[in-house]
Structure formats: structure tokens, C-alpha cells
Coordinates of C-alpha atoms and ligand atoms in Angstrom, one line a residue:
M1 CA -24.0 9.4 -4.7
E2 CA -26.3 10.2 -1.8
T3 CA -24.4 11.4 1.3
N4 CA -25.2 12.0 4.9
R5 CA -26.2 15.7 5.2
E6 CA -24.2 16.2 8.3
L7 CA -20.8 15.7 6.5
R8 CA -18.4 18.6 6.8
G9 CA -15.3 19.4 4.9
N10 CA -13.1 19.7 8.0
A11 CA -14.0 16.2 9.2
P12 CA -11.2 13.6 8.7
I13 CA -10.8 11.0 6.0
G14 CA -10.8 7.4 7.3
V15 CA -8.2 5.2 5.6
F16 CA -7.6 1.5 6.3
D17 CA -5.4 -1.4 5.3
S18 CA -4.4 -4.8 6.6
G19 CA -1.2 -3.3 8.0
V20 CA 1.5 -0.9 6.9
G21 CA 1.0 -1.2 3.1
G22 CA -1.9 1.4 3.0
L23 CA 0.6 4.0 4.0
T24 CA 1.6 4.2 0.3
V25 CA -2.0 5.4 -0.3
V26 CA -1.8 7.8 2.7
R27 CA 1.5 9.2 1.3
E28 CA -0.3 10.0 -2.0
I29 CA -3.3 11.6 -0.2
M30 CA -0.9 13.8 1.8
R31 CA 0.7 15.0 -1.5
Q32 CA -2.5 15.5 -3.4
I33 CA -4.7 17.1 -0.7
P34 CA -2.4 18.4 2.0
N35 CA -5.1 20.2 3.9
E36 CA -7.0 17.0 4.8
R37 CA -7.1 15.3 8.2
I38 CA -6.5 11.6 8.1
V39 CA -7.3 8.8 10.6
Y40 CA -5.5 5.6 9.5
F41 CA -6.1 2.1 10.8
G42 CA -3.6 -0.7 10.0
D43 CA -4.7 -4.2 11.0
T44 CA -1.2 -5.3 12.1
A45 CA -2.6 -8.1 14.3
R46 CA -4.5 -9.8 11.5
V47 CA -2.3 -9.1 8.4
P48 CA -2.0 -10.6 5.8
Y49 CA -5.4 -10.4 4.3
G50 CA -4.1 -11.7 0.9
S51 CA -4.2 -15.3 2.0
K52 CA -7.6 -15.1 3.9
S53 CA -11.1 -16.0 2.8
Q54 CA -13.6 -13.4 1.6
E55 CA -15.9 -13.9 4.7
T56 CA -13.0 -13.2 7.0
V57 CA -11.8 -10.1 5.1
I58 CA -15.4 -8.8 5.0
R59 CA -15.8 -9.3 8.8
Y60 CA -12.5 -7.5 9.5
S61 CA -13.3 -4.6 7.1
E62 CA -16.7 -4.1 8.7
Q63 CA -15.1 -3.9 12.2
I64 CA -12.6 -1.3 11.0
V65 CA -15.3 0.8 9.3
R66 CA -17.2 0.8 12.6
F67 CA -14.0 1.9 14.4
L68 CA -13.3 4.7 11.8
R69 CA -16.8 6.0 12.0
T70 CA -16.3 6.8 15.7
F71 CA -14.2 9.7 14.4
Q72 CA -17.1 11.1 12.3
V73 CA -15.0 10.6 9.1
K74 CA -16.5 12.2 6.0
T75 CA -15.4 9.4 3.7
I76 CA -13.5 6.1 3.9
V77 CA -10.7 4.9 1.7
V78 CA -10.2 1.1 1.5
A79 CA -6.4 1.4 1.0
C80 CA -5.9 -2.3 0.6
N81 CA -6.3 -4.1 -2.7
T82 CA -7.4 -7.4 -1.1
A83 CA -10.1 -5.6 1.0
S84 CA -11.2 -3.6 -2.0
A85 CA -11.5 -6.8 -4.0
Y86 CA -13.3 -8.8 -1.3
A87 CA -15.3 -6.3 0.8
L88 CA -15.9 -3.0 -0.9
D89 CA -19.2 -4.1 -2.5
T90 CA -20.5 -5.3 0.8
L91 CA -19.3 -2.2 2.7
E92 CA -20.9 0.1 0.0
Q93 CA -24.3 -1.5 0.6
D94 CA -24.7 -0.4 4.2
I95 CA -22.9 2.9 4.5
D96 CA -24.2 6.4 4.1
I97 CA -20.9 8.2 3.5
P98 CA -18.8 7.9 0.3
I99 CA -16.4 5.0 0.3
I100 CA -13.7 4.2 -2.3
G101 CA -11.3 1.4 -2.9
V102 CA -8.0 1.2 -4.8
V103 CA -9.0 -1.2 -7.5
R104 CA -11.3 0.8 -9.7
P105 CA -9.0 3.9 -9.9
G106 CA -6.0 1.6 -10.9
A107 CA -8.1 -0.3 -13.4
K108 CA -9.3 2.9 -15.1
A109 CA -5.8 4.3 -15.3
A110 CA -4.5 1.1 -16.9
L111 CA -7.1 1.3 -19.6
D112 CA -6.1 4.9 -20.3
V113 CA -2.4 4.0 -20.9
T114 CA -2.5 0.6 -22.7
R115 CA -1.7 0.8 -26.4
N116 CA -1.7 -2.9 -27.3
G117 CA -4.5 -3.9 -25.0
R118 CA -2.4 -6.4 -23.0
I119 CA -2.5 -5.5 -19.3
G120 CA -0.6 -7.3 -16.5
V121 CA -1.8 -7.2 -12.9
I122 CA 0.4 -8.3 -10.0
A123 CA -1.2 -8.7 -6.6
T124 CA -1.9 -11.0 -3.6
E125 CA -3.4 -14.4 -4.2
A126 CA -6.8 -13.2 -3.0
T127 CA -6.9 -10.2 -5.4
I128 CA -5.8 -12.3 -8.4
G129 CA -8.2 -15.1 -7.4
S130 CA -11.1 -12.7 -7.2
Q131 CA -10.5 -11.6 -10.8
I132 CA -11.6 -8.1 -9.7
Y133 CA -9.3 -6.2 -12.0
T134 CA -10.4 -8.3 -15.0
E135 CA -14.0 -7.7 -14.1
Y136 CA -13.7 -3.9 -13.9
I137 CA -11.6 -3.5 -16.9
S138 CA -13.6 -5.8 -19.2
K139 CA -16.8 -3.9 -18.1
L140 CA -15.2 -0.7 -19.5
N141 CA -13.6 -2.2 -22.6
T142 CA -14.0 -5.7 -24.0
N143 CA -11.0 -5.4 -26.4
V144 CA -8.3 -5.7 -23.7
T145 CA -6.8 -8.9 -22.1
I146 CA -5.8 -8.9 -18.5
Y147 CA -3.1 -11.3 -17.3
G148 CA -3.0 -11.7 -13.5
K149 CA 0.0 -13.0 -11.5
A150 CA 0.0 -13.5 -7.7
C151 CA 3.3 -12.5 -6.2
P152 CA 3.0 -13.5 -2.5
L153 CA 6.7 -13.1 -1.7
F154 CA 6.8 -9.4 -2.4
V155 CA 4.9 -8.4 0.8
P156 CA 7.4 -10.0 3.2
L157 CA 10.4 -8.8 1.2
V158 CA 9.1 -5.2 1.4
E159 CA 8.4 -5.5 5.1
E160 CA 11.9 -6.8 5.6
G161 CA 13.2 -3.6 3.9
L162 CA 14.7 -5.5 0.9
L163 CA 13.6 -2.9 -1.5
E164 CA 16.7 -2.9 -3.6
D165 CA 18.3 -6.2 -3.1
P166 CA 19.5 -9.1 -5.3
V167 CA 17.0 -11.5 -3.6
T168 CA 14.1 -9.2 -4.6
D169 CA 15.5 -8.8 -8.1
E170 CA 15.7 -12.6 -8.6
I171 CA 12.2 -13.2 -7.3
A172 CA 10.7 -10.4 -9.3
R173 CA 12.4 -11.8 -12.5
R174 CA 10.8 -15.2 -11.9
Y175 CA 7.3 -13.7 -11.2
L176 CA 7.4 -11.3 -14.1
A177 CA 8.9 -13.6 -16.8
E178 CA 5.6 -14.9 -18.0
L179 CA 4.0 -11.4 -18.2
I180 CA 7.0 -10.2 -20.2
D181 CA 6.7 -13.2 -22.6
I182 CA 3.0 -12.3 -23.2
D183 CA 4.1 -8.8 -24.3
I184 CA 2.1 -6.7 -21.8
D185 CA 2.6 -3.0 -22.2
T186 CA 1.0 -2.0 -18.9
L187 CA 1.5 -3.4 -15.4
I188 CA -0.8 -2.6 -12.5
L189 CA 0.9 -2.7 -9.1
G190 CA -2.2 -4.3 -7.5
C191 CA -0.9 -4.5 -3.9
T192 CA -0.2 -1.7 -1.5
H193 CA 3.4 -2.8 -1.0
Y194 CA 4.5 -2.9 -4.6
P195 CA 5.0 0.8 -5.3
L196 CA 7.8 0.5 -2.8
I197 CA 9.7 -1.8 -5.2
R198 CA 8.7 0.1 -8.2
S199 CA 12.2 0.8 -9.4
T200 CA 13.1 -2.9 -9.3
L201 CA 9.9 -3.9 -11.2
G202 CA 10.5 -1.1 -13.7
K203 CA 14.1 -2.3 -14.4
I204 CA 12.9 -5.8 -15.0
V205 CA 9.9 -5.1 -17.3
G206 CA 11.7 -2.4 -19.2
D207 CA 10.7 1.0 -20.6
R208 CA 8.1 -0.4 -23.0
V209 CA 5.9 -1.3 -20.0
T210 CA 4.0 1.5 -18.1
L211 CA 3.6 0.9 -14.4
V212 CA 0.3 1.9 -12.9
N213 CA 0.2 2.8 -9.2
P214 CA -3.3 2.5 -7.8
A215 CA -2.3 4.4 -4.7
Y216 CA -1.6 7.5 -6.8
E217 CA -4.7 7.0 -8.9
T218 CA -6.9 6.6 -5.8
A219 CA -5.6 9.9 -4.3
L220 CA -6.5 11.7 -7.5
E221 CA -10.0 10.1 -7.5
L222 CA -10.5 10.9 -3.9
K223 CA -9.6 14.5 -4.5
S224 CA -12.0 14.9 -7.4
M225 CA -14.8 13.0 -5.5
L226 CA -14.4 15.4 -2.5
Q227 CA -14.3 18.3 -4.8
S228 CA -17.5 17.3 -6.5
L229 CA -19.3 16.7 -3.2
H230 CA -18.0 20.1 -1.8
L231 CA -16.2 18.2 0.9
L232 CA -12.6 19.3 0.5
N233 CA -11.1 20.8 3.6
D234 CA -10.5 24.5 2.9
D235 CA -9.6 25.2 6.5
P236 CA -6.0 24.0 6.9
P237 CA -5.3 22.4 10.3
G238 CA -2.9 24.5 12.3
L239 CA 0.2 23.2 14.1
G240 CA -0.6 20.7 16.8
A241 CA -4.0 20.1 15.3
N242 CA -3.5 16.3 15.3
Q243 CA -3.9 16.3 11.5
Y244 CA -2.7 12.7 11.0
R245 CA -3.7 10.0 13.5
F246 CA -2.6 6.4 13.3
F247 CA -4.1 3.3 14.9
V248 CA -3.1 -0.3 14.7
S249 CA -4.3 -3.6 16.1
D250 CA -0.8 -4.7 17.3
K251 CA 2.9 -3.7 17.5
A252 CA 2.6 0.0 17.3
E253 CA 6.4 0.6 17.6
K254 CA 7.2 -1.6 14.6
F255 CA 4.4 0.2 12.6
V256 CA 5.9 3.6 13.5
R257 CA 9.4 2.6 12.3
F258 CA 8.1 1.4 9.0
A259 CA 5.8 4.4 8.6
N260 CA 8.7 6.8 9.1
S261 CA 10.8 5.0 6.5
I262 CA 8.2 5.8 3.8
I263 CA 6.4 9.0 4.8
K264 CA 8.5 12.1 5.2
Y265 CA 6.2 13.7 7.7
G266 CA 7.4 12.5 11.1
I267 CA 4.9 10.0 12.5
L268 CA 5.5 10.2 16.2
S269 CA 3.1 7.6 17.5
A270 CA 0.4 5.0 16.7
K271 CA -2.1 3.8 19.2
A272 CA -3.0 0.1 19.5
V273 CA -6.7 -0.7 19.7
N274 CA -8.6 -3.9 20.3
I275 CA -10.4 -4.0 16.9
E276 CA -12.4 -7.1 17.9
E277 CA -14.5 -4.9 20.1
Y278 CA -16.0 -3.1 17.1
Ligands
LIG1 N1 -2.6 -4.7 1.8 C1 -2.6 -5.9 1.0 C2 -3.1 -5.7 -0.4 O1 -3.0 -4.6 -0.9 C3 -1.3 -6.7 1.0 C4 -0.9 -7.3 2.4 C5 -1.9 -8.4 2.8 O2 -1.9 -9.5 2.2 O3 -2.6 -8.1 3.7 O4 -3.6 -6.5 -1.0

């Protein structure tokens, strides 16, 4: 990959999502590469992306990339499955810094773990409709079959905090029944929110099915990409160095509450910005 010569290891990583969900990716990046600085943007004013058109998601994603670049980020992580499915190809075409999404790392990991070649993908309507997981996986291996299932109710359930709740159990049972009947042995959690209901999903599909978390796989891929480009930060930010910065397009307080429920590092504040200006 050709990169801008000015890039420096101690520059931040830009991460974005349609809202709070991308924090599951941030959490994995913090674990895998704790020295890194992160600037996160959650598009809380325009969430959900999962029910929007491709043109709209591309326009939103381009605005966010312009905003993140004002921080001289060294790379961008599209921490949203829907934006990765709809906008990554377009973003890649006109950017001179490395950019990665969450779909490819998740797809690769699923291929590594499947034994019977029957892989299930659960995600938003947009991600399933785009067939992006099927496209990537069948490019790498034509002997596997991908079964997609849109699960639109999971995002609001997670945002309502119903992570372990009989209502979530029941809805998950209904969504997953057909994938269980088809005898999948691997299930990709193809939406940022789903790792937060991993234990419910695992209980329903049973031990025979391996769950793949694209958030985790993306953090690993990011680490190896930065390593190979000599862009890891080997200068750990000191106390008070503003290592993690959070921006949203609306409702900063609500974002901070949710963020603190899933990330152990105390997130003190998020700043609201008018993303339409970018
Ligand atoms: N972040 C989105 C995704 O991973 C889920 C929420 C939305 O629909 O915007 O697809």
C-alpha cells in the first residue's frame, strides 16, 4: 500500500461508526495496541446506517473521513459493518493513508475456522443486502456457502441495555432458528452491536458453532498492518496526554453513559460537532 510520507507512528488512529457500536472495535484496539492514540467519531445524529441507502452512507462516511483527517490521523478504521459494506471501496479510492473496514477481517477469520463450509452471517439489513461477506468469502474460497440473516431488532435491544434479557433471548431464537436448521458451524457477528450479546447468541446456537467477532479480528489486522508499515506508536502517551478523544454528532451525554458501560477506561467526555460542515 502506498502511504503518505508524512505519516508518523505517534499520530492518532481515526475510528468511526454510525454511533456507539464502533466502541466494540475501539475496545479491542485498546486491548491489542494500548500505546495508540485514538480519535473516535460516532454519528449519533444520523444513526442507524443499517436502513439507509448506499449513496447516503457514502456521503456520511466521506464527511466523517474529512473530519477525522483534521487530526492528522495516520490511518482510519471504518468500525461499522454497514459503512464498510457500502462505503469502504469508495473511500479507499480517494485517500492516501491506510484505511481498513471490519468486514474483510471478519470474513477471513470465518474461513479459517469453518470445518463444514457452512457459514452464517448476522448483520443489519444493509450489510446483508449488500452481500459483502458472501462476496469476500467466495473470492477466497468457492467451496463454502454463506447464509445471511438480517437481525434489525438487535441494535435497539442492545442500546436499551437488554443484553441478557428474556426478550432478547426470544428474538434471537427466532432470528437464528433458520441458521441452526441449515447446520452452520460458524457465525459471523456482522454488526458492531452483536459482540455485546455474544453470550446470548452463543447459548442459542450451541457449542458446535464458533462465533466470529469482526471487532477483534479488525484490531489484530490493524496491529499487523501498522507493524508492517512501521507505524506503531512506540512512544506511550503519558498521563493527561489526551490519548482517547471522542466526538459525536448529537447527544454527547448519552454516548458517554453507553461508552462507560462497555469500556473500562473511564470516558469522561465526548464533544458534539456539526458533521454536516465537513
Ligand atoms: N454500526 C452499524 C453496523 O455495524 C449498526 C448500527 C446502524 O445500523 O447504524 O452495521
